[in-house]
Every structure is written in structure tokens, then in C-alpha cells.
Amino acid sequence: MIIEKNTNKSPFFDICKEYNTVKLTCNDGFSVILCSVGASIRQILFPTSDGVLKNIALAFDQDSAYFGNSLYAGATLAPCAGRISQGKLPINGTVYSLSLNENNTNTLHGGFHNASFKNWGLVSAEVNNDIAVVVFKIVLEDGLDGFPGNREIKAVYTLQKNHTLTLRYEAVSDKDTYFNISNHTYFNLTGDFSKSALDHKLQIQADRYILNTPEFTPEGISKVDGTPFDLRQPAVLQEQIKAYPNDIQIKRNRGYNHEYILNHNISATSLTAPATDSKPDLSCTSPDGSLELQISSDSPCVVVYSGGYFETGIELKEGQTTSPDCALAFEFQDYLDAPGGHGFPYNIVHAGEPWTREICYRFLKHS
């Protein structure tokens, strides 16, 4: 395992003077490139059968794009992933008013000054027993975007030689607050982001999903039975969409942009060492079946976004550009808009109480 660290001059001196990139490389060439801006996943390079490295995580051509982009590509979503309707955050009888960075109506991914586009400090980047560990840290001050508490957040990336990448978030606040941190990496397992990712096969261990209003806030919970959202068995997304041409949720969201409530029937004691009879929460397979991404998390839900609202023409690595449906995002997080009074579980984090979340990605090559 090799770690390469680079310090780069920032194109936006009002944000920071310099930022860091860290490349983690296994002996066979499998690599993960991280960036301190947004504590983000910059690229994931997978070795093909002929020895060529292909990037399977959506990556902008220029690092400057990571300082602010509508896709939140690769970024840590903090302090809160997803939407909080009307920016109202009730905690212990006080309703905090958050910044409304989505159509002046909702708080999206934590508000105008969220951590997705801030430069995190690089705490450490080390290899121990052939396991690479990288730690980023940021402090969000009390009242930023309306959230209470001075909040310290760490993003801990761990890469093992078997192509298992584990992301652990750790957070603590000096006031009661709300954390719902996730990651927003987009995947296309073919490595060709000029093509639709709807030809990927997806399986999710979930019997229920959350319906969306036209404003993408929760409308209710439904069983997946008899809908295009039934992915309990592996299914090609495009075929699911074609099988239900009149589904209002698919039409309204230009494909998938929905949260699944995970069954969590995994019997493992560790996400990185699952029981042999367990299944990952989510499995995504390339069209030719040669590459599989398995993801497990201790979060209660996962949002699946198929990129129907992607902008066209954003420059990516290797001369590629974005287009609708060119990549899939899997955001492991709490129930949608949990503070919004929908009757969903809503967990307030008390002052001094540690909050954690783990997301484990396994990249498997099939012959």
C-alpha cells in the first residue's frame, strides 16, 4: 500500500490558500484519490483484466470545481445530508431557523455554508499493516447556517488491500444539535460517463421506500411491491423504468431520486468483516457483470439518485462530460427530512455525545 500526498495552491484564496490531495494505491494499482475540499472522494481507479486503470467515480476535470458544484460530487455532506423543509430544526422546544439554500424554501445539505465545499484539515495519512488511513477534520462554528453548537467533524477513510474502502464519520458538539452526515460520490462502473448508468443492475435490501412530493420532500411511506422500486432482487434500472411507464414517482423525479428504508438483516458484528451468510445493504453491478460494488452502512436509509437532473456538459476527467443519468449516487443517511414533523425517527445529538456513521464500499472483480 502506497500513500502519496500533495499540497496544491487554491484557486480561491478567500476560501483557503492551499488544499491537499491524497492518493492511496494497492499493490495491484487499485487507487482512491481523496481531496481535502469537502473531505471528498476525487477518483476511484479500478484495474481492468487487461491492466488498464479506469475511473469509476465521477471526477471533474479541474479541482477548482470541487469548491462549489451543484452535483456535490464526491463530497462529504455535512452537517446534514438531504433537505430540511422550510429550514425549521426543532431541538428541545426551540425551533432553529436554518439558511434556505434551495429555492429560498428548504435547507439542502446543510445550507449555504455547508462543509461540502470547505477545505478540511488533513490530520493524518498513514499506512499500518498494509492498511491506509486518512483523517480529515473541520470545525463548524455555533450558529453557522442556523445550526446550534460548535461542531467538530472528522472523516476517516480506511483502504484495505482487498479493495474495501470504509468511510467513518465522527462528530461532537458543545450544544445539543442534529447530525446526519453522508457522502455523495457518483458511480458509473463502466468508467464511461458519456453513457447512461441506467443499464447497471441494482439490488437493495429494502421492503419500503419514501414517496416524494414535487418539491422532493416526503409524501409518505410505501411498500416496494408492484413498483419500479422493488429492487430486492437484482434488476436493471432502465428495465424497471420501462416496466412502469406511468409511475408518477419516476416521472416526477426523472428516474430514481428516492430514499429506501433499509431492512438491515445483516448479522455481522463489523461492516468490514461481514458474516458469510449476510448480504450488503446495496449491490450495484456493471452492465457486463465484470465489476460489482457492494455497500453496507449502519445508517437507517439510503437515497438512490440516478442523475435525471444532471446538467449537460460539465467537464470530467478524460475528456468526458456530464449528461442526465450518466452516474448513480448512493447517499446513506437518516430518514428524509427527519426534523420536518413526518413522524420519522429523529435523533438529537446531545452536547458532548459522540455521533458516528460508517459506510463500507467493497469493489469486486468478476470474470
Short mmCIF file of C-alpha atoms in Angstrom, two decimals:
data_model
loop_
_atom_site.label_atom_id
_atom_site.label_comp_id
_atom_site.label_asym_id
_atom_site.label_seq_id
_atom_site.Cartn_x
_atom_site.Cartn_y
_atom_site.Cartn_z
CA MET A 1 0.00 0.00 0.00
CA ILE A 2 1.36 3.41 -1.01
CA ILE A 3 0.26 6.88 0.10
CA GLU A 4 1.07 9.99 -1.95
CA LYS A 5 0.28 13.42 -0.51
CA ASN A 6 0.24 16.65 -2.50
CA THR A 7 -0.31 20.24 -1.48
CA ASN A 8 -1.93 22.42 -4.14
CA LYS A 9 -2.41 26.17 -4.45
CA SER A 10 -6.04 27.16 -4.13
CA PRO A 11 -7.77 29.00 -6.99
CA PHE A 12 -9.99 30.68 -4.39
CA PHE A 13 -7.88 32.45 -1.79
CA ASP A 14 -10.97 33.69 0.04
CA ILE A 15 -11.70 30.06 0.93
CA CYS A 16 -8.17 28.80 1.54
CA LYS A 17 -4.61 29.35 0.32
CA GLU A 18 -3.91 25.68 -0.35
CA TYR A 19 -5.56 22.27 -0.18
CA ASN A 20 -4.44 18.65 -0.12
CA THR A 21 -4.96 15.61 -2.30
CA VAL A 22 -4.09 12.12 -1.07
CA LYS A 23 -3.72 9.05 -3.30
CA LEU A 24 -3.99 5.57 -1.79
CA THR A 25 -2.74 2.76 -4.02
CA CYS A 26 -2.91 -1.02 -3.53
CA ASN A 27 -0.24 -3.34 -4.93
CA ASP A 28 -2.39 -4.18 -7.98
CA GLY A 29 -2.92 -0.50 -8.85
CA PHE A 30 -6.39 -0.05 -7.35
CA SER A 31 -6.41 3.55 -6.16
CA VAL A 32 -8.55 6.03 -4.29
CA ILE A 33 -7.80 9.74 -4.62
CA LEU A 34 -9.12 11.97 -1.84
CA CYS A 35 -9.32 15.75 -1.63
CA SER A 36 -9.40 17.94 1.47
CA VAL A 37 -12.02 20.19 -0.18
CA GLY A 38 -15.21 18.65 1.09
CA ALA A 39 -13.22 15.70 2.52
CA SER A 40 -14.21 14.24 -0.81
CA ILE A 41 -13.60 11.21 -2.97
CA ARG A 42 -11.83 12.58 -6.04
CA GLN A 43 -11.40 9.38 -8.08
CA ILE A 44 -11.57 5.60 -7.73
CA LEU A 45 -9.30 3.82 -10.20
CA PHE A 46 -10.07 0.14 -10.79
CA PRO A 47 -7.69 -2.19 -12.67
CA THR A 48 -9.36 -3.98 -15.59
CA SER A 49 -8.46 -7.50 -16.72
CA ASP A 50 -6.00 -6.06 -19.25
CA GLY A 51 -4.27 -3.96 -16.60
CA VAL A 52 -5.77 -0.61 -17.57
CA LEU A 53 -6.98 1.64 -14.74
CA LYS A 54 -10.48 3.03 -15.24
CA ASN A 55 -12.01 5.72 -13.08
CA ILE A 56 -15.46 4.67 -11.79
CA ALA A 57 -16.24 7.70 -9.59
CA LEU A 58 -17.44 10.87 -11.30
CA ALA A 59 -14.47 13.24 -11.30
CA PHE A 60 -14.28 16.82 -12.50
CA ASP A 61 -11.53 17.75 -14.90
CA GLN A 62 -10.41 20.65 -12.69
CA ASP A 63 -10.01 20.61 -8.90
CA SER A 64 -11.49 24.12 -8.81
CA ALA A 65 -14.91 22.57 -9.45
CA TYR A 66 -14.85 20.96 -6.00
CA PHE A 67 -15.06 24.35 -4.30
CA GLY A 68 -18.72 24.62 -5.33
CA ASN A 69 -20.81 22.47 -7.65
CA SER A 70 -24.48 21.65 -7.91
CA LEU A 71 -23.73 17.91 -8.04
CA TYR A 72 -21.89 17.78 -4.68
CA ALA A 73 -19.76 15.15 -6.46
CA GLY A 74 -17.68 13.04 -4.09
CA ALA A 75 -18.28 15.42 -1.20
CA THR A 76 -18.97 14.84 2.45
CA LEU A 77 -22.48 16.14 3.11
CA ALA A 78 -22.27 17.90 6.47
CA PRO A 79 -23.57 18.80 8.92
CA CYS A 80 -26.74 17.39 7.43
CA ALA A 81 -27.39 15.45 4.22
CA GLY A 82 -30.63 15.98 2.32
CA ARG A 83 -33.36 18.54 2.81
CA ILE A 84 -34.85 20.11 5.90
CA SER A 85 -38.16 21.55 4.79
CA GLN A 86 -38.60 25.29 5.37
CA GLY A 87 -35.30 25.25 7.25
CA LYS A 88 -37.01 24.52 10.57
CA LEU A 89 -34.95 22.50 13.04
CA PRO A 90 -36.73 21.75 16.34
CA ILE A 91 -34.44 20.88 19.26
CA ASN A 92 -35.60 20.73 22.89
CA GLY A 93 -38.53 23.08 22.35
CA THR A 94 -36.55 25.63 20.33
CA VAL A 95 -37.04 25.85 16.58
CA TYR A 96 -33.85 26.96 14.86
CA SER A 97 -34.18 28.75 11.51
CA LEU A 98 -31.62 27.48 9.02
CA SER A 99 -30.39 29.12 5.85
CA LEU A 100 -32.59 28.37 2.84
CA ASN A 101 -30.21 27.50 0.02
CA GLU A 102 -32.75 25.67 -2.13
CA ASN A 103 -35.22 27.98 -3.88
CA ASN A 104 -35.41 30.05 -0.68
CA THR A 105 -37.64 27.25 0.64
CA ASN A 106 -35.57 24.40 2.06
CA THR A 107 -32.17 23.77 3.60
CA LEU A 108 -30.19 21.43 1.35
CA HIS A 109 -27.13 19.50 2.58
CA GLY A 110 -26.64 21.88 5.49
CA GLY A 111 -27.23 25.31 3.99
CA PHE A 112 -25.17 27.93 2.17
CA HIS A 113 -22.02 27.39 4.24
CA ASN A 114 -22.09 23.60 4.44
CA ALA A 115 -18.87 21.61 4.75
CA SER A 116 -19.11 20.10 1.25
CA PHE A 117 -17.18 22.98 -0.30
CA LYS A 118 -14.95 23.95 2.61
CA ASN A 119 -11.33 22.96 2.94
CA TRP A 120 -10.93 20.38 5.70
CA GLY A 121 -7.69 19.99 7.60
CA LEU A 122 -5.62 16.92 6.78
CA VAL A 123 -4.95 15.42 10.22
CA SER A 124 -3.00 12.34 9.13
CA ALA A 125 -2.34 9.94 6.25
CA GLU A 126 -0.59 6.74 7.24
CA VAL A 127 -0.11 3.06 6.37
CA ASN A 128 -0.23 0.48 9.15
CA ASN A 129 -0.09 -3.27 8.46
CA ASP A 130 -0.88 -2.66 4.78
CA ILE A 131 -3.98 -0.64 5.67
CA ALA A 132 -4.09 3.03 4.67
CA VAL A 133 -5.90 5.50 6.94
CA VAL A 134 -6.56 9.16 6.10
CA VAL A 135 -8.23 11.57 8.53
CA PHE A 136 -9.75 14.95 7.65
CA LYS A 137 -11.20 17.35 10.24
CA ILE A 138 -13.29 20.50 10.21
CA VAL A 139 -14.90 22.71 12.86
CA LEU A 140 -18.23 24.41 12.13
CA GLU A 141 -18.95 27.32 14.46
CA ASP A 142 -22.07 27.77 16.56
CA GLY A 143 -24.86 29.39 14.56
CA LEU A 144 -23.39 28.72 11.12
CA ASP A 145 -26.38 28.41 8.76
CA GLY A 146 -28.53 28.43 11.91
CA PHE A 147 -27.33 25.11 13.37
CA PRO A 148 -26.57 25.15 17.12
CA GLY A 149 -23.20 24.19 18.55
CA ASN A 150 -19.53 24.43 17.81
CA ARG A 151 -19.18 21.14 15.96
CA GLU A 152 -16.05 19.14 15.27
CA ILE A 153 -16.39 16.62 12.43
CA LYS A 154 -13.89 14.03 11.26
CA ALA A 155 -13.96 11.97 8.07
CA VAL A 156 -11.83 8.83 8.42
CA TYR A 157 -11.06 6.90 5.24
CA THR A 158 -9.61 3.38 5.52
CA LEU A 159 -8.48 1.36 2.49
CA GLN A 160 -7.58 -2.33 2.67
CA LYS A 161 -5.68 -4.29 0.03
CA ASN A 162 -8.82 -6.29 -0.85
CA HIS A 163 -10.35 -3.09 -2.30
CA THR A 164 -12.52 -2.38 0.74
CA LEU A 165 -12.92 1.34 1.40
CA THR A 166 -14.54 2.27 4.71
CA LEU A 167 -15.68 5.79 5.49
CA ARG A 168 -16.32 6.64 9.13
CA TYR A 169 -17.74 9.97 10.23
CA GLU A 170 -17.20 11.14 13.80
CA ALA A 171 -18.81 14.30 15.19
CA VAL A 172 -19.29 16.06 18.50
CA SER A 173 -20.90 19.38 19.52
CA ASP A 174 -20.83 21.60 22.60
CA LYS A 175 -24.60 22.12 22.27
CA ASP A 176 -27.46 19.78 21.51
CA THR A 177 -27.68 19.61 17.72
CA TYR A 178 -28.50 17.42 14.72
CA PHE A 179 -26.01 15.46 12.64
CA ASN A 180 -26.90 13.49 9.52
CA ILE A 181 -23.62 13.19 7.62
CA SER A 182 -23.14 11.22 4.41
CA ASN A 183 -21.09 11.01 1.21
CA HIS A 184 -22.18 11.98 -2.30
CA THR A 185 -19.95 10.04 -4.68
CA TYR A 186 -21.42 9.21 -8.10
CA PHE A 187 -20.57 5.92 -9.77
CA ASN A 188 -20.52 4.55 -13.29
CA LEU A 189 -18.85 1.15 -13.12
CA THR A 190 -18.07 1.14 -16.85
CA GLY A 191 -15.80 4.14 -16.38
CA ASP A 192 -17.54 5.79 -19.35
CA PHE A 193 -19.56 8.73 -18.04
CA SER A 194 -20.65 9.62 -21.56
CA LYS A 195 -23.12 6.72 -21.34
CA SER A 196 -26.20 6.18 -19.19
CA ALA A 197 -25.77 4.37 -15.90
CA LEU A 198 -29.35 3.14 -16.00
CA ASP A 199 -28.02 -0.03 -17.62
CA HIS A 200 -26.46 -1.01 -14.28
CA LYS A 201 -28.05 -3.74 -12.19
CA LEU A 202 -29.06 -2.77 -8.66
CA GLN A 203 -30.16 -4.73 -5.61
CA ILE A 204 -31.28 -3.13 -2.33
CA GLN A 205 -32.25 -4.88 0.89
CA ALA A 206 -35.36 -2.76 1.49
CA ASP A 207 -39.08 -3.54 1.56
CA ARG A 208 -40.18 0.10 1.80
CA TYR A 209 -39.34 3.44 0.25
CA ILE A 210 -40.39 7.07 0.77
CA LEU A 211 -42.63 8.83 -1.73
CA ASN A 212 -41.65 12.35 -2.81
CA THR A 213 -43.73 15.48 -3.26
CA PRO A 214 -42.97 17.64 -6.34
CA GLU A 215 -40.63 19.59 -4.02
CA PHE A 216 -38.71 16.36 -3.17
CA THR A 217 -39.88 16.32 0.43
CA PRO A 218 -41.55 13.23 1.98
CA GLU A 219 -45.08 12.40 0.95
CA GLY A 220 -45.37 9.07 2.76
CA ILE A 221 -44.00 5.54 3.02
CA SER A 222 -44.93 2.77 0.59
CA LYS A 223 -44.06 -0.86 0.09
CA VAL A 224 -41.90 -1.55 -2.95
CA ASP A 225 -44.15 -4.42 -4.09
CA GLY A 226 -45.50 -3.94 -7.61
CA THR A 227 -43.48 -0.77 -8.26
CA PRO A 228 -40.28 0.10 -10.15
CA PHE A 229 -38.71 0.50 -6.71
CA ASP A 230 -38.76 -3.22 -5.98
CA LEU A 231 -35.05 -3.97 -6.16
CA ARG A 232 -34.96 -6.77 -3.62
CA GLN A 233 -33.73 -8.97 -6.46
CA PRO A 234 -31.08 -7.66 -8.88
CA ALA A 235 -32.70 -5.62 -11.65
CA VAL A 236 -31.54 -3.32 -14.45
CA LEU A 237 -32.78 0.19 -13.65
CA GLN A 238 -33.78 1.04 -17.22
CA GLU A 239 -35.86 -2.14 -17.45
CA GLN A 240 -37.60 -1.28 -14.19
CA ILE A 241 -38.46 2.17 -15.51
CA LYS A 242 -39.79 0.77 -18.80
CA ALA A 243 -41.94 -1.77 -16.95
CA TYR A 244 -43.81 1.02 -15.15
CA PRO A 245 -44.17 3.83 -17.73
CA ASN A 246 -46.93 5.62 -15.81
CA ASP A 247 -45.37 5.63 -12.36
CA ILE A 248 -45.79 9.19 -11.10
CA GLN A 249 -42.78 8.98 -8.79
CA ILE A 250 -40.45 8.03 -11.65
CA LYS A 251 -41.92 10.76 -13.89
CA ARG A 252 -41.75 13.40 -11.17
CA ASN A 253 -38.11 12.64 -10.35
CA ARG A 254 -36.86 11.91 -13.88
CA GLY A 255 -35.94 8.46 -12.67
CA TYR A 256 -34.77 7.47 -9.22
CA ASN A 257 -34.33 10.10 -6.54
CA HIS A 258 -35.80 8.22 -3.62
CA GLU A 259 -34.95 7.01 -0.16
CA TYR A 260 -35.12 3.34 0.74
CA ILE A 261 -35.68 2.25 4.35
CA LEU A 262 -33.12 -0.50 4.81
CA ASN A 263 -34.07 -3.86 6.28
CA HIS A 264 -30.68 -4.24 7.96
CA ASN A 265 -30.82 -8.01 8.19
CA ILE A 266 -27.04 -8.25 8.38
CA SER A 267 -25.77 -10.48 11.19
CA ALA A 268 -22.20 -9.20 11.09
CA THR A 269 -20.53 -7.51 14.03
CA SER A 270 -18.37 -5.38 11.72
CA LEU A 271 -19.09 -3.72 8.39
CA THR A 272 -15.58 -4.54 7.19
CA ALA A 273 -15.86 -8.22 8.13
CA PRO A 274 -19.45 -9.28 7.36
CA ALA A 275 -20.87 -12.67 8.22
CA THR A 276 -20.62 -15.16 5.38
CA ASP A 277 -24.39 -15.51 5.15
CA SER A 278 -25.06 -11.77 5.10
CA LYS A 279 -25.92 -9.53 2.19
CA PRO A 280 -24.80 -5.95 1.65
CA ASP A 281 -27.43 -3.24 2.01
CA LEU A 282 -26.89 -2.34 -1.65
CA SER A 283 -25.19 -4.03 -4.59
CA CYS A 284 -24.52 -2.38 -7.95
CA THR A 285 -23.17 -4.36 -10.91
CA SER A 286 -21.74 -3.13 -14.21
CA PRO A 287 -23.66 -3.99 -17.42
CA ASP A 288 -21.17 -6.70 -18.41
CA GLY A 289 -21.09 -8.13 -14.89
CA SER A 290 -17.33 -7.68 -14.54
CA LEU A 291 -17.41 -5.25 -11.60
CA GLU A 292 -19.63 -5.18 -8.54
CA LEU A 293 -19.88 -2.51 -5.87
CA GLN A 294 -21.26 -3.68 -2.53
CA ILE A 295 -22.15 -1.09 0.11
CA SER A 296 -23.13 -1.59 3.74
CA SER A 297 -23.81 1.04 6.37
CA ASP A 298 -25.17 1.49 9.87
CA SER A 299 -27.46 4.28 8.60
CA PRO A 300 -31.21 3.53 8.54
CA CYS A 301 -31.77 4.59 4.94
CA VAL A 302 -30.17 5.19 1.56
CA VAL A 303 -31.13 7.69 -1.14
CA VAL A 304 -30.66 6.38 -4.68
CA TYR A 305 -30.27 9.13 -7.27
CA SER A 306 -29.97 8.18 -10.94
CA GLY A 307 -28.96 11.65 -12.11
CA GLY A 308 -32.08 12.67 -14.01
CA TYR A 309 -31.46 16.34 -13.18
CA PHE A 310 -27.80 16.36 -14.18
CA GLU A 311 -26.56 19.40 -16.04
CA THR A 312 -25.24 18.66 -19.51
CA GLY A 313 -21.66 19.45 -20.49
CA ILE A 314 -19.78 19.68 -17.18
CA GLU A 315 -16.18 18.74 -17.97
CA LEU A 316 -14.96 15.50 -16.43
CA LYS A 317 -11.69 13.58 -16.50
CA GLU A 318 -10.50 12.02 -19.77
CA GLY A 319 -12.45 14.47 -21.93
CA GLN A 320 -15.84 13.19 -20.82
CA THR A 321 -18.79 15.44 -19.96
CA THR A 322 -21.90 15.01 -17.85
CA SER A 323 -25.38 14.26 -19.15
CA PRO A 324 -28.61 13.14 -17.46
CA ASP A 325 -28.41 9.61 -15.99
CA CYS A 326 -24.64 9.32 -16.51
CA ALA A 327 -23.96 8.22 -12.91
CA LEU A 328 -25.61 6.86 -9.78
CA ALA A 329 -25.32 8.24 -6.25
CA PHE A 330 -25.99 6.26 -3.08
CA GLU A 331 -26.40 8.53 -0.04
CA PHE A 332 -26.59 6.59 3.23
CA GLN A 333 -28.33 8.76 5.80
CA ASP A 334 -31.26 9.28 8.20
CA TYR A 335 -34.92 9.32 7.25
CA LEU A 336 -35.65 12.10 4.78
CA ASP A 337 -36.41 15.43 6.43
CA ALA A 338 -36.48 13.74 9.85
CA PRO A 339 -36.91 17.10 11.67
CA GLY A 340 -39.85 18.00 9.42
CA GLY A 341 -42.65 16.51 11.51
CA HIS A 342 -43.42 13.48 9.33
CA GLY A 343 -43.35 11.03 12.22
CA PHE A 344 -39.97 9.65 11.17
CA PRO A 345 -37.25 8.77 13.72
CA TYR A 346 -35.41 11.96 14.62
CA ASN A 347 -32.32 11.69 16.78
CA ILE A 348 -30.96 14.75 18.55
CA VAL A 349 -27.28 14.54 19.48
CA HIS A 350 -26.64 15.84 22.98
CA ALA A 351 -23.76 18.12 23.88
CA GLY A 352 -20.53 16.19 24.30
CA GLU A 353 -22.09 12.99 22.98
CA PRO A 354 -20.14 11.33 20.15
CA TRP A 355 -22.00 10.71 16.89
CA THR A 356 -20.73 8.25 14.28
CA ARG A 357 -21.70 6.77 10.93
CA GLU A 358 -19.95 4.14 8.83
CA ILE A 359 -20.23 3.39 5.12
CA CYS A 360 -18.29 0.46 3.69
CA TYR A 361 -17.62 0.07 -0.06
CA ARG A 362 -16.36 -3.23 -1.49
CA PHE A 363 -15.21 -3.37 -5.11
CA LEU A 364 -15.30 -6.90 -6.54
CA LYS A 365 -13.98 -8.09 -9.88
CA HIS A 366 -15.85 -10.93 -11.60
CA SER A 367 -14.57 -12.98 -14.53
#
